[in-house]
Coordinates of C-alpha atoms in Angstrom, one line a residue:
Chain A
M36 CA -6.5 18.6 21.7
S37 CA -7.1 18.7 25.5
E38 CA -4.3 18.9 27.9
L39 CA -4.6 15.3 29.0
S40 CA -4.4 14.1 25.5
W41 CA -1.1 15.7 24.7
I42 CA 0.3 14.3 28.0
D43 CA -1.0 10.9 26.9
L44 CA 0.7 11.3 23.6
A45 CA 4.0 12.4 25.1
L46 CA 4.0 9.5 27.6
S47 CA 3.1 6.9 25.0
S48 CA 5.8 8.1 22.7
A49 CA 8.2 8.1 25.6
R50 CA 7.3 4.6 26.5
P51 CA 9.6 2.4 24.4
Q52 CA 12.7 4.3 25.4
A53 CA 11.8 4.8 29.0
M54 CA 10.7 1.2 29.4
G55 CA 13.9 0.0 27.8
A56 CA 16.0 2.1 30.1
L57 CA 14.0 1.0 33.2
L58 CA 14.4 -2.6 32.2
R59 CA 18.1 -2.2 32.0
Y60 CA 18.2 -0.7 35.5
F61 CA 16.0 -3.1 37.2
R62 CA 16.3 -6.3 35.0
D63 CA 12.8 -7.1 35.9
L64 CA 9.8 -6.5 33.6
D65 CA 7.3 -6.1 36.3
L66 CA 9.3 -3.7 38.3
A67 CA 10.1 -1.7 35.1
E68 CA 6.4 -1.5 34.3
E69 CA 5.4 -0.5 37.7
A70 CA 8.1 2.2 37.7
F71 CA 6.9 3.5 34.4
Q72 CA 3.3 3.5 35.5
E73 CA 4.3 5.5 38.6
A74 CA 6.2 8.1 36.5
C75 CA 3.2 8.4 34.3
L76 CA 0.9 9.1 37.2
R77 CA 3.2 11.7 38.5
A78 CA 3.4 13.3 35.0
V79 CA -0.4 13.6 34.9
R80 CA -0.4 15.2 38.3
T81 CA 2.5 17.6 37.8
W82 CA 2.8 18.5 34.1
P83 CA -0.5 20.3 33.7
E84 CA 0.6 22.7 36.5
K85 CA 4.4 23.0 35.7
G86 CA 4.2 22.6 32.0
P87 CA 5.8 19.9 30.1
P88 CA 9.5 19.1 30.8
R89 CA 12.0 19.9 28.2
D90 CA 12.8 16.3 27.7
P91 CA 9.8 14.1 28.6
V92 CA 11.7 10.8 28.1
A93 CA 14.5 11.8 30.5
W94 CA 11.9 12.9 33.0
V95 CA 10.0 9.7 32.9
I96 CA 13.2 7.6 33.2
F97 CA 14.4 9.7 36.1
V98 CA 11.2 9.6 38.0
G99 CA 10.5 6.0 37.1
R100 CA 14.0 5.0 38.3
N101 CA 13.5 6.8 41.6
S102 CA 10.2 5.2 42.1
G103 CA 11.5 1.8 41.3
I104 CA 14.4 2.2 43.7
D105 CA 12.0 3.4 46.3
H106 CA 9.9 0.4 45.7
L107 CA 12.9 -1.9 46.2
R108 CA 13.8 -0.1 49.4
K109 CA 10.3 -0.5 50.7
R110 CA 10.5 -4.1 49.9
A111 CA 13.7 -4.2 51.9
R112 CA 12.0 -2.2 54.7
Q113 CA 14.5 0.5 54.5
E114 CA 14.1 4.3 54.1
P115 CA 10.7 6.0 53.6
L116 CA 9.6 7.7 50.3
P117 CA 11.4 10.9 49.3
P118 CA 9.0 13.8 49.2
E119 CA 7.3 14.3 45.8
E120 CA 8.5 17.9 45.5
L121 CA 12.1 16.6 45.2
L122 CA 11.2 14.2 42.5
S123 CA 9.0 16.6 40.5
D124 CA 11.3 19.5 40.4
L125 CA 13.7 18.2 37.8
D126 CA 14.3 21.3 35.7
D127 CA 18.0 21.4 36.4
V128 CA 18.8 17.7 36.1
E129 CA 16.9 16.6 33.1
G130 CA 19.1 18.3 30.6
D131 CA 22.2 16.3 30.8
L132 CA 20.5 13.3 32.3
A133 CA 19.4 12.0 29.0
E134 CA 22.8 12.3 27.5
R135 CA 24.5 10.8 30.6
L136 CA 22.3 7.9 31.2
D137 CA 20.9 7.1 27.8
G138 CA 22.7 8.7 24.9
S139 CA 24.8 5.6 24.3
H140 CA 22.4 3.0 25.5
Y141 CA 18.9 3.8 24.2
R142 CA 19.2 1.9 20.9
D143 CA 20.2 -1.4 22.6
D144 CA 17.6 -0.7 25.4
I145 CA 14.7 -0.5 22.9
L146 CA 16.0 -3.4 20.9
R147 CA 16.3 -5.5 24.1
L148 CA 12.8 -4.5 25.1
L149 CA 11.5 -5.7 21.8
F150 CA 13.7 -8.7 21.7
V151 CA 12.6 -10.1 25.1
C152 CA 9.0 -10.2 23.8
C153 CA 10.2 -12.6 21.0
H154 CA 11.4 -15.4 23.2
P155 CA 11.5 -18.5 21.0
E156 CA 9.6 -20.6 23.5
L157 CA 6.7 -18.2 23.4
P158 CA 4.0 -18.9 20.8
A159 CA 3.4 -16.2 18.2
T160 CA 0.2 -15.0 19.8
Q161 CA 2.0 -14.5 23.2
Q162 CA 4.8 -12.6 21.5
I163 CA 2.3 -10.3 20.0
A164 CA 0.3 -9.9 23.2
L165 CA 3.5 -9.2 25.1
A166 CA 4.9 -6.6 22.7
L167 CA 1.6 -4.8 22.5
R168 CA 1.4 -4.7 26.3
I169 CA 5.0 -3.9 27.2
V170 CA 6.3 -1.9 24.3
S171 CA 3.1 -0.3 22.9
G172 CA 1.4 0.0 26.2
L173 CA -2.0 -1.2 25.0
S174 CA -4.3 -2.2 27.8
V175 CA -4.9 -5.9 28.6
R176 CA -8.6 -5.3 27.8
Q177 CA -7.8 -4.0 24.3
I178 CA -5.5 -7.0 23.5
A179 CA -8.0 -9.5 25.0
R180 CA -10.7 -8.1 22.9
A181 CA -8.6 -8.5 19.7
F182 CA -7.9 -12.2 20.6
L183 CA -11.5 -12.8 21.6
V184 CA -10.6 -14.0 25.0
S185 CA -11.6 -12.7 28.4
E186 CA -9.5 -10.0 30.1
A187 CA -8.6 -12.5 32.9
A188 CA -7.5 -15.1 30.4
M189 CA -5.3 -12.6 28.6
E190 CA -3.9 -11.3 31.9
Q191 CA -3.0 -14.8 32.8
R192 CA -1.3 -15.4 29.4
I193 CA 0.8 -12.3 29.7
T194 CA 1.8 -13.2 33.3
R195 CA 2.9 -16.6 32.2
A196 CA 4.8 -15.3 29.3
K197 CA 6.6 -12.9 31.5
A198 CA 7.4 -15.7 34.0
K199 CA 8.8 -17.7 31.1
I200 CA 11.0 -14.8 30.1
A201 CA 12.2 -14.2 33.6
A202 CA 13.0 -17.9 34.1
A203 CA 15.0 -18.0 30.8
G204 CA 17.1 -15.0 31.9
L205 CA 17.0 -11.6 30.2
P206 CA 19.7 -10.8 27.7
F207 CA 21.6 -8.0 29.3
E208 CA 25.0 -8.1 27.7
V209 CA 25.5 -5.4 25.1
P210 CA 25.1 -7.3 21.9
D211 CA 28.0 -7.5 19.3
A212 CA 27.2 -6.7 15.7
A213 CA 26.3 -10.3 14.8
S214 CA 23.8 -10.8 17.7
R215 CA 22.5 -7.3 17.2
A216 CA 21.6 -8.2 13.6
E217 CA 20.1 -11.5 14.8
R218 CA 18.0 -9.6 17.3
L219 CA 16.9 -7.2 14.6
G220 CA 15.7 -10.0 12.4
V221 CA 13.7 -11.7 15.2
V222 CA 12.2 -8.4 16.2
A223 CA 11.2 -7.5 12.6
A224 CA 9.5 -10.9 12.3
M225 CA 7.6 -10.2 15.5
I226 CA 6.5 -6.8 14.2
Y227 CA 5.2 -8.4 11.0
L228 CA 3.2 -10.9 13.2
V229 CA 1.6 -8.0 15.1
F230 CA 0.6 -6.4 11.8
N231 CA -0.7 -9.6 10.3
E232 CA -2.8 -10.2 13.4
G233 CA -4.6 -7.0 12.7
Y234 CA -4.6 -7.3 8.9
S235 CA -5.9 -10.8 8.6
A236 CA -8.7 -10.2 11.0
G237 CA -9.7 -7.0 9.4
E238 CA -13.3 -7.2 10.6
A239 CA -15.4 -4.7 12.6
R240 CA -14.6 -6.6 15.9
R241 CA -11.0 -5.6 15.6
A242 CA -11.5 -2.2 14.2
D243 CA -10.9 -0.5 17.5
T244 CA -7.7 -2.5 18.3
P245 CA -5.0 -0.7 16.3
F246 CA -2.7 -3.6 15.7
C247 CA -1.7 -2.5 12.2
E248 CA -1.0 1.1 13.4
E249 CA 1.0 -0.2 16.3
A250 CA 3.1 -2.5 14.0
I251 CA 3.8 0.5 11.7
R252 CA 4.8 2.6 14.7
L253 CA 7.1 -0.2 16.0
S254 CA 8.6 -0.6 12.5
R255 CA 9.3 3.1 12.2
L256 CA 10.8 3.1 15.7
L257 CA 13.1 0.2 14.6
L258 CA 14.1 2.1 11.5
R259 CA 15.0 5.2 13.4
L260 CA 17.3 3.1 15.6
F261 CA 18.8 1.4 12.5
P262 CA 18.4 4.0 9.8
A263 CA 20.7 2.2 7.3
E264 CA 19.0 -1.3 7.4
P265 CA 17.4 -1.8 4.0
E266 CA 15.3 -4.7 5.3
I267 CA 13.7 -2.5 8.0
M268 CA 13.0 0.0 5.3
G269 CA 11.4 -2.8 3.3
L270 CA 9.4 -4.0 6.3
T271 CA 8.1 -0.5 7.0
A272 CA 7.3 0.0 3.3
L273 CA 5.5 -3.3 3.2
L274 CA 3.3 -2.6 6.2
L275 CA 2.5 0.9 4.9
L276 CA 1.5 -0.5 1.5
Q277 CA -0.7 -3.2 3.0
H278 CA -2.3 -0.8 5.4
S279 CA -2.9 1.7 2.6
R280 CA -5.6 -0.5 1.2
R281 CA -7.5 -0.8 4.6
S282 CA -10.5 1.2 3.5
A283 CA -10.9 -0.7 0.2
R284 CA -10.5 -4.3 1.5
F285 CA -14.0 -4.9 2.8
S286 CA -17.4 -3.9 1.4
A287 CA -19.9 -2.1 3.6
D288 CA -21.4 -5.4 4.6
G289 CA -18.0 -6.9 5.7
Q290 CA -17.3 -9.0 2.5
I291 CA -13.8 -9.3 1.3
V292 CA -13.1 -7.2 -1.8
L293 CA -10.2 -8.7 -3.8
L294 CA -7.3 -6.6 -4.8
E295 CA -8.4 -6.5 -8.5
D296 CA -11.9 -5.4 -7.5
Q297 CA -10.9 -2.7 -5.0
D298 CA -11.8 0.9 -5.5
R299 CA -8.3 2.3 -5.9
S300 CA -9.4 5.8 -5.1
L301 CA -9.9 4.6 -1.5
W302 CA -6.2 3.6 -1.2
D303 CA -4.2 5.9 1.2
R304 CA -2.0 7.8 -1.2
R305 CA 0.0 9.3 1.6
A306 CA 1.1 5.9 3.0
I307 CA 1.8 4.7 -0.5
R308 CA 4.1 7.7 -1.2
E309 CA 6.0 7.2 2.0
A310 CA 6.4 3.5 1.2
L311 CA 7.7 4.3 -2.2
A312 CA 10.2 6.7 -0.7
L313 CA 11.4 4.0 1.6
I314 CA 11.8 1.5 -1.2
D315 CA 13.8 3.9 -3.2
K316 CA 16.1 4.3 -0.2
A317 CA 16.4 0.6 0.3
L318 CA 17.3 0.0 -3.3
R319 CA 20.4 2.1 -3.0
H320 CA 21.9 -0.5 -0.7
R321 CA 21.7 -3.2 -3.3
A322 CA 21.1 -5.8 -0.5
P323 CA 17.7 -7.3 -1.4
G324 CA 15.9 -9.3 1.3
P325 CA 12.4 -10.8 1.7
Y326 CA 10.8 -7.7 3.2
Q327 CA 12.1 -5.5 0.4
I328 CA 11.0 -7.9 -2.3
Q329 CA 7.5 -8.2 -0.8
A330 CA 7.4 -4.4 -0.5
A331 CA 8.4 -4.1 -4.1
I332 CA 5.6 -6.5 -5.2
A333 CA 3.1 -4.5 -3.1
A334 CA 4.4 -1.3 -4.7
L335 CA 3.7 -2.6 -8.2
H336 CA 0.1 -3.1 -7.2
A337 CA 0.1 0.4 -5.6
R338 CA 1.5 2.0 -8.8
A339 CA -1.0 0.3 -11.1
E340 CA -3.9 2.8 -11.7
T341 CA -6.2 0.0 -12.7
A342 CA -6.0 -3.7 -12.0
A343 CA -5.5 -4.3 -15.7
Q344 CA -2.4 -2.2 -15.7
T345 CA -0.7 -4.4 -13.1
D346 CA 2.8 -5.4 -14.1
W347 CA 2.3 -9.2 -13.6
E348 CA 5.6 -10.1 -15.3
Q349 CA 7.6 -8.0 -12.9
I350 CA 5.6 -9.5 -10.0
D351 CA 6.3 -13.0 -11.2
L352 CA 10.0 -12.2 -11.4
L353 CA 10.0 -10.7 -7.9
Y354 CA 8.3 -13.8 -6.5
Q355 CA 10.9 -15.9 -8.3
S356 CA 13.6 -14.1 -6.4
L357 CA 11.7 -14.4 -3.2
E358 CA 11.5 -18.2 -3.8
R359 CA 15.3 -18.3 -4.2
I360 CA 16.0 -16.2 -1.0
Q361 CA 13.2 -17.7 1.1
P362 CA 11.7 -20.8 -0.5
S363 CA 8.3 -21.6 0.8
P364 CA 5.1 -23.2 -0.7
V365 CA 3.2 -20.1 0.3
V366 CA 5.5 -17.9 -1.8
T367 CA 5.0 -20.3 -4.8
L368 CA 1.3 -20.1 -4.2
N369 CA 1.4 -16.4 -4.4
R370 CA 3.5 -16.5 -7.6
A371 CA 0.9 -18.7 -9.1
V372 CA -1.5 -15.8 -9.1
A373 CA 0.9 -13.8 -11.2
V374 CA 1.5 -16.9 -13.4
S375 CA -2.2 -17.3 -14.0
K376 CA -2.5 -13.7 -15.2
R377 CA 0.4 -14.1 -17.6
Q378 CA 0.2 -17.7 -18.8
G379 CA -3.3 -18.7 -17.9
P380 CA -5.0 -20.9 -15.3
Q381 CA -3.6 -24.2 -16.5
T382 CA 0.0 -23.2 -16.0
A383 CA -0.7 -21.8 -12.6
L384 CA -2.6 -24.9 -11.6
D385 CA 0.4 -27.1 -12.7
L386 CA 2.6 -24.9 -10.5
I387 CA 0.5 -25.3 -7.4
E388 CA -0.6 -29.0 -7.7
P389 CA 2.7 -30.3 -6.3
L390 CA 2.1 -28.1 -3.2
A391 CA -1.0 -30.0 -2.3
D392 CA 0.6 -32.1 0.4
R393 CA 2.2 -29.2 2.2
L394 CA -0.6 -26.8 1.9
S395 CA -3.5 -29.2 2.4
G396 CA -4.6 -27.3 5.5
Y397 CA -4.2 -23.8 4.1
F398 CA -7.3 -21.8 3.2
H399 CA -5.7 -19.8 0.4
F400 CA -4.4 -22.9 -1.4
H401 CA -7.9 -24.4 -1.8
G402 CA -9.3 -20.9 -2.5
L403 CA -6.9 -20.3 -5.3
R404 CA -7.1 -23.8 -6.7
G405 CA -10.9 -23.6 -6.7
G406 CA -10.7 -20.3 -8.6
L407 CA -8.3 -21.7 -11.3
L408 CA -10.4 -24.9 -11.7
Q409 CA -13.4 -22.6 -12.1
Q410 CA -11.7 -20.6 -14.8
L411 CA -10.9 -23.9 -16.6
G412 CA -14.5 -24.8 -16.5
R413 CA -13.9 -27.7 -14.2
D414 CA -16.9 -26.8 -12.0
R415 CA -17.3 -30.0 -10.0
E416 CA -13.6 -30.0 -8.9
A417 CA -13.8 -26.2 -8.2
H418 CA -16.8 -26.9 -6.1
D419 CA -14.9 -29.5 -4.0
A420 CA -11.9 -27.1 -3.6
F421 CA -14.1 -24.3 -2.4
E422 CA -15.9 -26.7 0.0
R423 CA -12.5 -27.6 1.4
A424 CA -11.5 -23.9 1.7
I425 CA -14.7 -23.0 3.5
T426 CA -13.9 -25.5 6.3
L427 CA -10.4 -23.9 6.7
A428 CA -11.6 -20.3 6.7
T429 CA -10.5 -18.5 9.9
T430 CA -12.8 -15.5 9.6
A431 CA -16.4 -15.0 8.7
A432 CA -15.3 -12.7 5.8
E433 CA -13.1 -15.5 4.4
A434 CA -15.9 -17.9 4.6
G435 CA -18.4 -15.4 3.1
H436 CA -16.1 -14.8 0.2
I437 CA -15.9 -18.5 -0.7
R438 CA -19.6 -18.9 -0.2
Q439 CA -20.1 -16.4 -3.0
H440 CA -18.0 -18.5 -5.3
L441 CA -20.0 -21.6 -4.3
D442 CA -23.2 -19.9 -5.0
A443 CA -22.0 -18.7 -8.4
L444 CA -20.9 -22.2 -9.2
A445 CA -24.1 -23.7 -8.1
R446 CA -26.0 -21.4 -10.5
D447 CA -23.6 -22.4 -13.3
I448 CA -23.9 -26.1 -12.6
A449 CA -27.7 -25.7 -12.4
V450 CA -27.8 -23.9 -15.8
T451 CA -25.6 -26.6 -17.4
A452 CA -27.8 -29.3 -16.0
K453 CA -30.8 -27.9 -17.8
Chain B
M4 CA 9.5 40.7 4.8
L5 CA 9.4 37.0 3.8
Y6 CA 9.5 34.6 6.7
A7 CA 9.7 30.9 6.9
V8 CA 7.8 29.5 9.9
L9 CA 9.5 26.2 10.6
C10 CA 7.6 23.6 12.6
Y11 CA 9.2 21.4 15.1
N12 CA 7.6 18.7 17.2
S13 CA 8.1 15.1 18.3
E14 CA 7.2 13.0 15.2
D15 CA 6.4 10.1 17.5
A16 CA 3.7 12.2 19.1
V17 CA 2.4 13.5 15.8
A18 CA 2.3 9.9 14.4
A19 CA 0.3 8.8 17.4
W20 CA -2.5 11.2 16.7
S21 CA -5.8 9.5 16.2
R22 CA -7.6 10.0 12.9
E23 CA -9.9 12.5 14.6
E24 CA -7.1 14.5 16.2
E25 CA -5.3 14.6 12.9
D26 CA -8.4 15.7 11.0
K27 CA -9.1 18.3 13.6
V28 CA -5.6 19.8 13.6
M29 CA -5.5 19.8 9.8
S30 CA -8.8 21.6 9.5
D31 CA -7.9 24.1 12.1
L32 CA -4.6 24.8 10.4
A33 CA -6.4 25.1 7.1
A34 CA -8.6 27.8 8.5
V35 CA -5.6 29.8 9.6
E36 CA -4.1 29.3 6.1
R37 CA -7.2 30.5 4.4
K38 CA -7.3 33.7 6.4
Y39 CA -3.7 34.5 5.5
A40 CA -4.0 33.4 2.0
A41 CA -7.0 35.7 1.5
A42 CA -4.9 38.6 2.8
G43 CA -2.2 37.7 0.2
K44 CA 0.3 36.8 2.9
L45 CA 0.6 33.0 2.6
G46 CA 3.1 31.4 0.2
P47 CA 4.0 27.7 -0.1
V48 CA 3.1 25.3 2.7
A49 CA 4.8 21.9 3.2
R50 CA 4.4 19.0 5.5
L51 CA 7.3 16.6 5.5
M52 CA 7.3 12.8 5.7
P53 CA 8.7 11.2 8.8
T54 CA 12.5 11.4 9.2
T55 CA 12.8 7.7 8.5
A56 CA 12.0 8.7 4.8
A57 CA 14.9 11.1 4.7
T58 CA 18.3 10.7 3.1
T59 CA 21.2 13.0 3.9
L60 CA 24.1 13.9 1.7
R61 CA 27.1 15.0 3.8
K62 CA 30.0 16.8 2.3
S63 CA 33.4 17.4 3.5
S64 CA 36.3 19.0 1.5
G65 CA 34.8 18.3 -1.9
E66 CA 33.7 14.8 -1.1
S67 CA 30.2 13.8 -0.4
F68 CA 28.6 10.7 1.0
I69 CA 25.1 9.5 1.6
V70 CA 23.6 8.8 5.0
D71 CA 20.2 7.3 5.6
G72 CA 18.0 9.3 7.9
P73 CA 17.8 13.0 8.8
F74 CA 20.7 15.4 9.1
A75 CA 20.7 15.2 12.9
E76 CA 19.0 13.2 15.5
T77 CA 17.0 15.5 17.6
K78 CA 14.4 15.2 20.2
E79 CA 12.0 17.3 18.2
Q80 CA 12.0 16.9 14.4
F81 CA 11.6 19.4 11.6
L82 CA 8.1 18.4 10.3
G83 CA 7.1 21.2 7.9
F84 CA 7.1 24.9 7.1
F85 CA 5.0 27.9 6.0
L86 CA 6.3 30.7 3.9
V87 CA 4.6 34.0 4.7
D88 CA 4.9 37.7 3.8
M89 CA 4.6 39.8 6.8
E90 CA 5.0 43.5 7.6
T91 CA 6.7 42.9 10.9
L92 CA 8.1 40.3 13.1
D93 CA 5.2 40.8 15.4
E94 CA 2.9 39.9 12.6
A95 CA 4.9 36.7 11.9
I96 CA 4.8 35.8 15.6
A97 CA 1.0 36.4 15.7
F98 CA 0.7 34.0 12.8
A99 CA 2.8 31.4 14.6
R100 CA 0.6 31.9 17.7
E101 CA -2.5 31.1 15.6
L102 CA -0.7 27.9 14.4
A103 CA 0.0 27.0 18.0
V104 CA -3.7 27.4 18.9
A105 CA -4.7 25.2 15.9
N106 CA -2.1 22.6 16.8
P107 CA -1.9 22.5 20.6
G108 CA 0.5 20.5 22.7
V109 CA 4.3 20.8 22.8
G110 CA 6.6 21.7 20.0
A111 CA 8.1 24.9 18.6
Y112 CA 7.8 27.3 15.6
E113 CA 11.0 28.9 14.4
I114 CA 10.4 32.2 12.7
R115 CA 13.2 32.7 10.2
P116 CA 13.5 35.6 7.7
L117 CA 14.3 34.7 4.2
R118 CA 17.4 35.9 2.4
V119 CA 16.6 34.6 -1.1
F120 CA 13.3 33.3 -2.4
K121 CA 12.8 31.7 -5.8
P122 CA 9.2 30.6 -6.1
G123 CA 10.2 28.2 -8.8
G124 CA 8.0 26.4 -11.4
S125 CA 4.7 24.8 -11.1
L126 CA 5.1 21.8 -8.9
E127 CA 2.0 19.6 -8.6
A128 CA 0.3 20.0 -5.3
L129 CA 0.1 16.9 -3.0

């Protein structure tokens, strides 16, 4: 590892806490970002020569704060810059600085930083973009590429999102327990969105934009701040389990490989083991929630050595409890897969037909419905359902997957016609 | 003398390694391990999951209670260890230096002599 790359790592892992503290000082996202950038530039200039500071986070906060104050002064046409030697020579102060300034604040600092990205007026894609830019420090170019827009367009979106946040006023009061729990829930949902953005794309064009890894990193960060929250354990476990299948989810030519057809030897056992450890910890709290239940379902798949060994009964039961806690047609749709394995396609079809109105625009509804109809030998109806699905596909891989079904059906229908 | 070489580093930084960095560090470490294993000086080696996976049992005057997370919140975390059998402290330090070359950047190795060692049964390797 080169010298610059360890400095990069140190700075990027310092980022959430340092940005959180700088945001608290300056109450302005742009100023906090500029201050952080300035501190990073100075780190790159001075660390190689002086060696790393004992506490990189405290160093970055201290230097960033000075540079931000300086910026404000310049804006007010007051005193000139202090000499860099004074700022860089922090050996004596950094020790207790972290304790004094941040020991008691950093948890709420980081939570606030995450929370401001989740402003309810911002659409999901902007929340994701903002979190990746501000908290994770991904470049605008990286984010733009993932969303398939130009860098200028993404820059503009982020600027608008920030303006909206600034206009709404940043939440600077120290939250009480109830609002802290509420923030935590909102932030967890945003992290899940970040993950899904990476997961559902999954194709080569997004391979170099590490949304899934960033989401896992944010989730672990949140868990370190709130180590006794079983839902955050559940969220982290869920993300790890979904991500553990990344190498098996697509064939070499970019086609979707269904869970039951995946080569399980390609699953990332290390991620699975960590997820199982987190689920074990969460269970002790006896406070089940949606993330824990979804993680438990994913864990049952991870534990099955072959698709045939999947414990569909337990998965069905878990989906039923998810339906009770968080009723949604999508949850019922997912349960229908387990039901079809246990009780056959007709029972599953009966379960999902009542969802037709609410899920008429949902790719997976028509995909599953087509599959069930096909199993029942109702090829013409299956064909229509797949046709509907293909128009709703959001990625080429989804469309390609349905196309295979349609081709297979066309062969069947042709054979029957003869 | 038996020594434990305890590895401390920022788990955030380690978790942010790219796949290539991870593979490079692991294969460089494996080379150091092979060398000492061949000399009959290397015992068990362990790499720990992130501290978020940890659970701590605290005890006070006969009572104990469970806390989620690591024993203490620290800036650098205990991430793994090597057990080695070395003639001298200098030799153990030399080993740690080789680890530091294989895994550059910041962090620390604590070289701690063992008082009791029970190799135990045959756990399955991960």
